[in-house]
């Protein structure tokens, strides 16, 4: 299970858009919405997070995105979703 959610989070890296140092917008994989992730509060506005799946793939994707950016990798555009 943990590997599957991590793989889904990695697949979302091209859908992560920074708002500021702690807040990110993450497009859904199905294109059904954009979710706000707050890394400082460890929250996400997606239905999975709301229903208790924590961490959700969007929160993991934003965390991974931030870590990769800090290490010099670029896996997402800077455009707005």
Tab-separated table of N, CA, C and O in Angstrom:
chain	number	residue	atom	x	y	z
A	1	UNK	N	0.830	-1.206	0.000
A	1	UNK	CA	0.000	0.000	0.000
A	1	UNK	C	0.865	1.257	0.000
A	1	UNK	O	0.628	2.157	-0.770
A	2	UNK	N	1.874	1.321	0.866
A	2	UNK	CA	2.699	2.523	0.942
A	2	UNK	C	3.438	2.761	-0.364
A	2	UNK	O	3.582	3.886	-0.791
A	3	UNK	N	3.888	1.694	-1.018
A	3	UNK	CA	4.568	1.839	-2.294
A	3	UNK	C	3.617	2.375	-3.343
A	3	UNK	O	3.984	3.247	-4.137
A	4	UNK	N	2.390	1.897	-3.364
A	4	UNK	CA	1.411	2.346	-4.359
A	4	UNK	C	1.122	3.836	-4.217
A	4	UNK	O	1.079	4.558	-5.216
A	5	UNK	N	0.930	4.320	-3.008
A	5	UNK	CA	0.620	5.742	-2.819
A	5	UNK	C	1.842	6.594	-3.150
A	5	UNK	O	1.719	7.678	-3.712
A	6	UNK	N	3.029	6.090	-2.862
A	6	UNK	CA	4.235	6.823	-3.217
A	6	UNK	C	4.388	6.895	-4.734
A	6	UNK	O	4.730	7.942	-5.275
A	7	UNK	N	4.085	5.803	-5.428
A	7	UNK	CA	4.146	5.807	-6.890
A	7	UNK	C	3.139	6.789	-7.478
A	7	UNK	O	3.441	7.501	-8.438
A	8	UNK	N	1.940	6.854	-6.900
A	8	UNK	CA	0.930	7.820	-7.369
A	8	UNK	C	1.394	9.249	-7.100
A	8	UNK	O	1.163	10.148	-7.914
A	9	UNK	N	2.043	9.462	-5.960
A	9	UNK	CA	2.563	10.795	-5.633
A	9	UNK	C	3.644	11.197	-6.632
A	9	UNK	O	3.655	12.334	-7.113
A	10	UNK	N	4.538	10.289	-6.972
A	10	UNK	CA	5.589	10.589	-7.947
A	10	UNK	C	4.987	10.931	-9.309
A	10	UNK	O	5.491	11.808	-9.995
A	11	UNK	N	3.904	10.258	-9.663
A	11	UNK	CA	3.243	10.528	-10.941
A	11	UNK	C	2.634	11.932	-10.983
A	11	UNK	O	2.406	12.476	-12.058
A	12	UNK	N	2.386	12.514	-9.826
A	12	UNK	CA	1.789	13.851	-9.745
A	12	UNK	C	2.810	14.982	-9.795
A	12	UNK	O	2.425	16.145	-9.805
A	13	UNK	N	4.097	14.685	-9.821
A	13	UNK	CA	5.113	15.735	-9.745
A	13	UNK	C	4.962	16.805	-10.821
A	13	UNK	O	5.254	17.962	-10.573
A	14	UNK	N	4.491	16.441	-11.993
A	14	UNK	CA	4.298	17.441	-13.049
A	14	UNK	C	3.036	18.265	-12.835
A	14	UNK	O	2.779	19.202	-13.590
A	15	UNK	N	2.267	17.936	-11.800
A	15	UNK	CA	1.023	18.642	-11.483
A	15	UNK	C	1.132	19.477	-10.213
A	15	UNK	O	0.116	19.876	-9.662
A	16	UNK	N	2.343	19.719	-9.724
A	16	UNK	CA	2.555	20.464	-8.478
A	16	UNK	C	2.993	21.882	-8.822
A	16	UNK	O	3.916	22.086	-9.604
A	17	UNK	N	2.317	22.860	-8.218
A	17	UNK	CA	2.591	24.272	-8.471
A	17	UNK	C	2.747	25.012	-7.154
A	17	UNK	O	1.790	25.092	-6.373
A	18	UNK	N	3.941	25.559	-6.883
A	18	UNK	CA	4.144	26.279	-5.625
A	18	UNK	C	3.374	27.601	-5.593
A	18	UNK	O	3.328	28.330	-6.581
A	19	UNK	N	2.760	27.872	-4.454
A	19	UNK	CA	2.117	29.162	-4.198
A	19	UNK	C	3.084	30.011	-3.387
A	19	UNK	O	3.308	31.175	-3.669
A	20	UNK	N	3.649	29.393	-2.349
A	20	UNK	CA	4.705	29.995	-1.542
A	20	UNK	C	5.535	28.842	-0.973
A	20	UNK	O	5.378	27.697	-1.407
A	21	UNK	N	6.403	29.108	-0.013
A	21	UNK	CA	7.317	28.085	0.500
A	21	UNK	C	6.602	26.904	1.150
A	21	UNK	O	7.150	25.805	1.205
A	22	UNK	N	5.389	27.095	1.651
A	22	UNK	CA	4.689	26.037	2.369
A	22	UNK	C	3.386	25.591	1.713
A	22	UNK	O	2.807	24.594	2.109
A	23	UNK	N	2.909	26.337	0.735
A	23	UNK	CA	1.614	26.036	0.122
A	23	UNK	C	1.788	25.700	-1.351
A	23	UNK	O	2.506	26.396	-2.077
A	24	UNK	N	1.118	24.632	-1.762
A	24	UNK	CA	1.210	24.154	-3.141
A	24	UNK	C	-0.181	23.833	-3.660
A	24	UNK	O	-1.048	23.437	-2.892
A	25	UNK	N	-0.353	24.004	-4.960
A	25	UNK	CA	-1.561	23.548	-5.628
A	25	UNK	C	-1.173	22.289	-6.393
A	25	UNK	O	-0.145	22.271	-7.075
A	26	UNK	N	-1.994	21.254	-6.276
A	26	UNK	CA	-1.715	19.992	-6.953
A	26	UNK	C	-2.957	19.607	-7.755
A	26	UNK	O	-4.037	19.450	-7.194
A	27	UNK	N	-2.774	19.498	-9.069
A	27	UNK	CA	-3.880	19.066	-9.931
A	27	UNK	C	-4.140	17.588	-9.696
A	27	UNK	O	-3.214	16.807	-9.532
A	28	UNK	N	-5.392	17.211	-9.747
A	28	UNK	CA	-5.739	15.798	-9.617
A	28	UNK	C	-5.256	15.039	-10.844
A	28	UNK	O	-5.135	15.616	-11.926
A	29	UNK	N	-4.988	13.755	-10.682
A	29	UNK	CA	-4.540	12.930	-11.806
A	29	UNK	C	-5.611	12.819	-12.876
A	29	UNK	O	-5.315	12.713	-14.052
A	30	UNK	N	-6.850	12.831	-12.484
A	30	UNK	CA	-7.959	12.694	-13.431
A	30	UNK	C	-8.406	14.024	-14.014
A	30	UNK	O	-9.325	14.058	-14.826
A	31	UNK	N	-7.813	15.112	-13.563
A	31	UNK	CA	-8.190	16.422	-14.058
A	31	UNK	C	-9.493	16.932	-13.490
A	31	UNK	O	-10.126	17.811	-14.059
A	32	UNK	N	-9.904	16.372	-12.352
A	32	UNK	CA	-11.189	16.743	-11.749
A	32	UNK	C	-11.104	17.900	-10.765
A	32	UNK	O	-12.116	18.325	-10.246
A	33	UNK	N	-9.927	18.378	-10.500
A	33	UNK	CA	-9.823	19.470	-9.555
A	33	UNK	C	-8.385	19.822	-9.236
A	33	UNK	O	-7.444	19.189	-9.711
A	34	UNK	N	-8.240	20.859	-8.431
A	34	UNK	CA	-6.940	21.306	-7.938
A	34	UNK	C	-7.060	21.377	-6.428
A	34	UNK	O	-8.026	21.950	-5.904
A	35	UNK	N	-6.097	20.794	-5.743
A	35	UNK	CA	-6.150	20.732	-4.283
A	35	UNK	C	-5.039	21.576	-3.683
A	35	UNK	O	-3.930	21.639	-4.202
A	36	UNK	N	-5.370	22.219	-2.583
A	36	UNK	CA	-4.405	23.057	-1.874
A	36	UNK	C	-3.751	22.220	-0.783
A	36	UNK	O	-4.427	21.665	0.073
A	37	UNK	N	-2.416	22.179	-0.839
A	37	UNK	CA	-1.630	21.447	0.151
A	37	UNK	C	-0.866	22.454	0.993
A	37	UNK	O	-0.187	23.332	0.461
A	38	UNK	N	-0.977	22.331	2.300
A	38	UNK	CA	-0.233	23.165	3.238
A	38	UNK	C	0.776	22.262	3.939
A	38	UNK	O	0.405	21.429	4.775
A	39	UNK	N	2.051	22.394	3.580
A	39	UNK	CA	3.069	21.524	4.160
A	39	UNK	C	3.325	21.818	5.635
A	39	UNK	O	3.635	20.913	6.397
A	40	UNK	N	3.184	23.076	6.029
A	40	UNK	CA	3.396	23.425	7.433
A	40	UNK	C	2.342	22.770	8.328
A	40	UNK	O	2.654	22.238	9.383
A	41	UNK	N	1.102	22.784	7.887
A	41	UNK	CA	0.014	22.182	8.670
A	41	UNK	C	-0.204	20.704	8.321
A	41	UNK	O	-0.984	20.026	8.981
A	42	UNK	N	0.473	20.226	7.279
A	42	UNK	CA	0.311	18.851	6.774
A	42	UNK	C	-1.149	18.557	6.443
A	42	UNK	O	-1.716	17.560	6.889
A	43	UNK	N	-1.740	19.434	5.629
A	43	UNK	CA	-3.140	19.269	5.243
A	43	UNK	C	-3.291	19.355	3.728
A	43	UNK	O	-2.438	19.896	3.031
A	44	UNK	N	-4.412	18.808	3.248
A	44	UNK	CA	-4.765	18.858	1.831
A	44	UNK	C	-6.284	18.990	1.744
A	44	UNK	O	-7.005	18.476	2.600
A	45	UNK	N	-6.752	19.648	0.695
A	45	UNK	CA	-8.190	19.849	0.530
A	45	UNK	C	-8.857	18.743	-0.291
A	45	UNK	O	-10.049	18.825	-0.566
A	46	UNK	N	-8.123	17.695	-0.644
A	46	UNK	CA	-8.708	16.611	-1.456
A	46	UNK	C	-9.672	15.758	-0.636
A	46	UNK	O	-9.595	15.711	0.589
A	47	UNK	N	-10.577	15.059	-1.317
A	47	UNK	CA	-11.535	14.193	-0.617
A	47	UNK	C	-10.871	13.079	0.194
A	47	UNK	O	-11.325	12.763	1.291
A	48	UNK	N	-9.800	12.490	-0.331
A	48	UNK	CA	-9.137	11.397	0.393
A	48	UNK	C	-8.640	11.868	1.754
A	48	UNK	O	-8.838	11.191	2.774
A	49	UNK	N	-8.021	13.054	1.787
A	49	UNK	CA	-7.530	13.593	3.054
A	49	UNK	C	-8.704	13.896	3.984
A	49	UNK	O	-8.671	13.578	5.168
A	50	UNK	N	-9.750	14.482	3.428
A	50	UNK	CA	-10.933	14.830	4.213
A	50	UNK	C	-11.555	13.595	4.860
A	50	UNK	O	-12.028	13.646	5.990
A	51	UNK	N	-11.508	12.460	4.140
A	51	UNK	CA	-12.094	11.221	4.657
A	51	UNK	C	-11.125	10.390	5.495
A	51	UNK	O	-11.452	9.273	5.874
A	52	UNK	N	-9.935	10.921	5.754
A	52	UNK	CA	-9.033	10.265	6.685
A	52	UNK	C	-7.814	9.572	6.117
A	52	UNK	O	-7.043	8.999	6.874
A	53	UNK	N	-7.607	9.589	4.802
A	53	UNK	CA	-6.406	8.994	4.236
A	53	UNK	C	-5.269	9.990	4.387
A	53	UNK	O	-5.220	10.992	3.683
A	54	UNK	N	-4.388	9.712	5.318
A	54	UNK	CA	-3.293	10.635	5.616
A	54	UNK	C	-1.992	9.902	5.762
A	54	UNK	O	-1.941	8.932	6.497
A	55	UNK	N	-0.964	10.318	5.065
A	55	UNK	CA	-0.957	11.418	4.110
A	55	UNK	C	-1.559	10.981	2.782
A	55	UNK	O	-1.463	9.825	2.411
A	56	UNK	N	-2.153	11.912	2.083
A	56	UNK	CA	-2.705	11.616	0.762
A	56	UNK	C	-1.593	11.779	-0.283
A	56	UNK	O	-0.516	12.306	-0.002
A	57	UNK	N	-1.872	11.345	-1.503
A	57	UNK	CA	-0.864	11.419	-2.559
A	57	UNK	C	-0.503	12.859	-2.912
A	57	UNK	O	0.629	13.134	-3.320
A	58	UNK	N	-1.422	13.791	-2.726
A	58	UNK	CA	-1.143	15.199	-3.039
A	58	UNK	C	-0.154	15.784	-2.030
A	58	UNK	O	0.759	16.514	-2.407
A	59	UNK	N	-0.339	15.457	-0.767
A	59	UNK	CA	0.570	15.913	0.284
A	59	UNK	C	1.959	15.316	0.068
A	59	UNK	O	2.975	16.011	0.171
A	60	UNK	N	2.008	14.035	-0.279
A	60	UNK	CA	3.289	13.394	-0.566
A	60	UNK	C	3.950	14.002	-1.799
A	60	UNK	O	5.165	14.224	-1.817
A	61	UNK	N	3.161	14.282	-2.836
A	61	UNK	CA	3.706	14.869	-4.065
A	61	UNK	C	4.305	16.249	-3.794
A	61	UNK	O	5.400	16.564	-4.272
A	62	UNK	N	3.621	17.074	-3.033
A	62	UNK	CA	4.136	18.408	-2.713
A	62	UNK	C	5.403	18.320	-1.868
A	62	UNK	O	6.357	19.074	-2.074
A	63	UNK	N	5.442	17.391	-0.942
A	63	UNK	CA	6.623	17.189	-0.104
A	63	UNK	C	7.803	16.742	-0.962
A	63	UNK	O	8.920	17.264	-0.833
A	64	UNK	N	7.572	15.792	-1.844
A	64	UNK	CA	8.615	15.301	-2.731
A	64	UNK	C	9.074	16.400	-3.688
A	64	UNK	O	10.277	16.580	-3.926
A	65	UNK	N	8.135	17.160	-4.224
A	65	UNK	CA	8.461	18.272	-5.118
A	65	UNK	C	9.400	19.258	-4.416
A	65	UNK	O	10.423	19.658	-4.971
A	66	UNK	N	9.044	19.632	-3.198
A	66	UNK	CA	9.858	20.593	-2.444
A	66	UNK	C	11.254	20.031	-2.196
A	66	UNK	O	12.248	20.738	-2.350
A	67	UNK	N	11.335	18.770	-1.840
A	67	UNK	CA	12.635	18.151	-1.579
A	67	UNK	C	13.480	18.105	-2.857
A	67	UNK	O	14.673	18.412	-2.831
A	68	UNK	N	12.869	17.727	-3.979
A	68	UNK	CA	13.598	17.679	-5.240
A	68	UNK	C	14.070	19.058	-5.672
A	68	UNK	O	15.179	19.218	-6.179
A	69	UNK	N	13.228	20.052	-5.496
A	69	UNK	CA	13.604	21.430	-5.846
A	69	UNK	C	14.774	21.912	-4.993
A	69	UNK	O	15.667	22.575	-5.486
A	70	UNK	N	14.749	21.556	-3.724
A	70	UNK	CA	15.820	21.934	-2.811
A	70	UNK	C	17.141	21.286	-3.247
A	70	UNK	O	18.201	21.872	-3.091
A	71	UNK	N	17.055	20.070	-3.807
A	71	UNK	CA	18.244	19.346	-4.243
A	71	UNK	C	18.640	19.659	-5.680
A	71	UNK	O	19.530	19.030	-6.222
A	72	UNK	N	17.920	20.584	-6.325
A	72	UNK	CA	18.299	21.034	-7.648
A	72	UNK	C	17.610	20.361	-8.812
A	72	UNK	O	17.896	20.681	-9.956
A	73	UNK	N	16.704	19.440	-8.567
A	73	UNK	CA	15.967	18.798	-9.652
A	73	UNK	C	14.768	19.648	-10.008
A	73	UNK	O	14.192	20.304	-9.164
A	74	UNK	N	14.356	19.598	-11.261
A	74	UNK	CA	13.158	20.315	-11.686
A	74	UNK	C	12.237	19.334	-12.387
A	74	UNK	O	12.521	18.877	-13.481
A	75	UNK	N	11.112	18.989	-11.745
A	75	UNK	CA	10.175	18.028	-12.310
A	75	UNK	C	8.825	18.642	-12.629
A	75	UNK	O	7.899	17.947	-12.937
A	76	UNK	N	8.687	19.933	-12.482
A	76	UNK	CA	7.389	20.552	-12.743
A	76	UNK	C	7.602	21.937	-13.317
A	76	UNK	O	8.579	22.599	-13.042
A	77	UNK	N	6.672	22.371	-14.109
A	77	UNK	CA	6.733	23.726	-14.637
A	77	UNK	C	6.296	24.707	-13.552
A	77	UNK	O	5.705	24.327	-12.561
A	78	UNK	N	6.577	25.954	-13.767
A	78	UNK	CA	6.200	26.983	-12.812
A	78	UNK	C	4.888	27.658	-13.208
A	78	UNK	O	4.490	28.617	-12.598
A	79	UNK	N	4.238	27.142	-14.228
A	79	UNK	CA	2.971	27.734	-14.673
A	79	UNK	C	1.868	27.493	-13.658
A	79	UNK	O	1.935	26.573	-12.851
A	80	UNK	N	0.860	28.291	-13.699
A	80	UNK	CA	-0.286	28.146	-12.826
A	80	UNK	C	-1.206	27.061	-13.381
A	80	UNK	O	-1.391	26.989	-14.581
A	81	UNK	N	-1.766	26.220	-12.480
A	81	UNK	CA	-2.664	25.159	-12.948
A	81	UNK	C	-3.929	25.702	-13.576
A	81	UNK	O	-4.374	26.752	-13.312
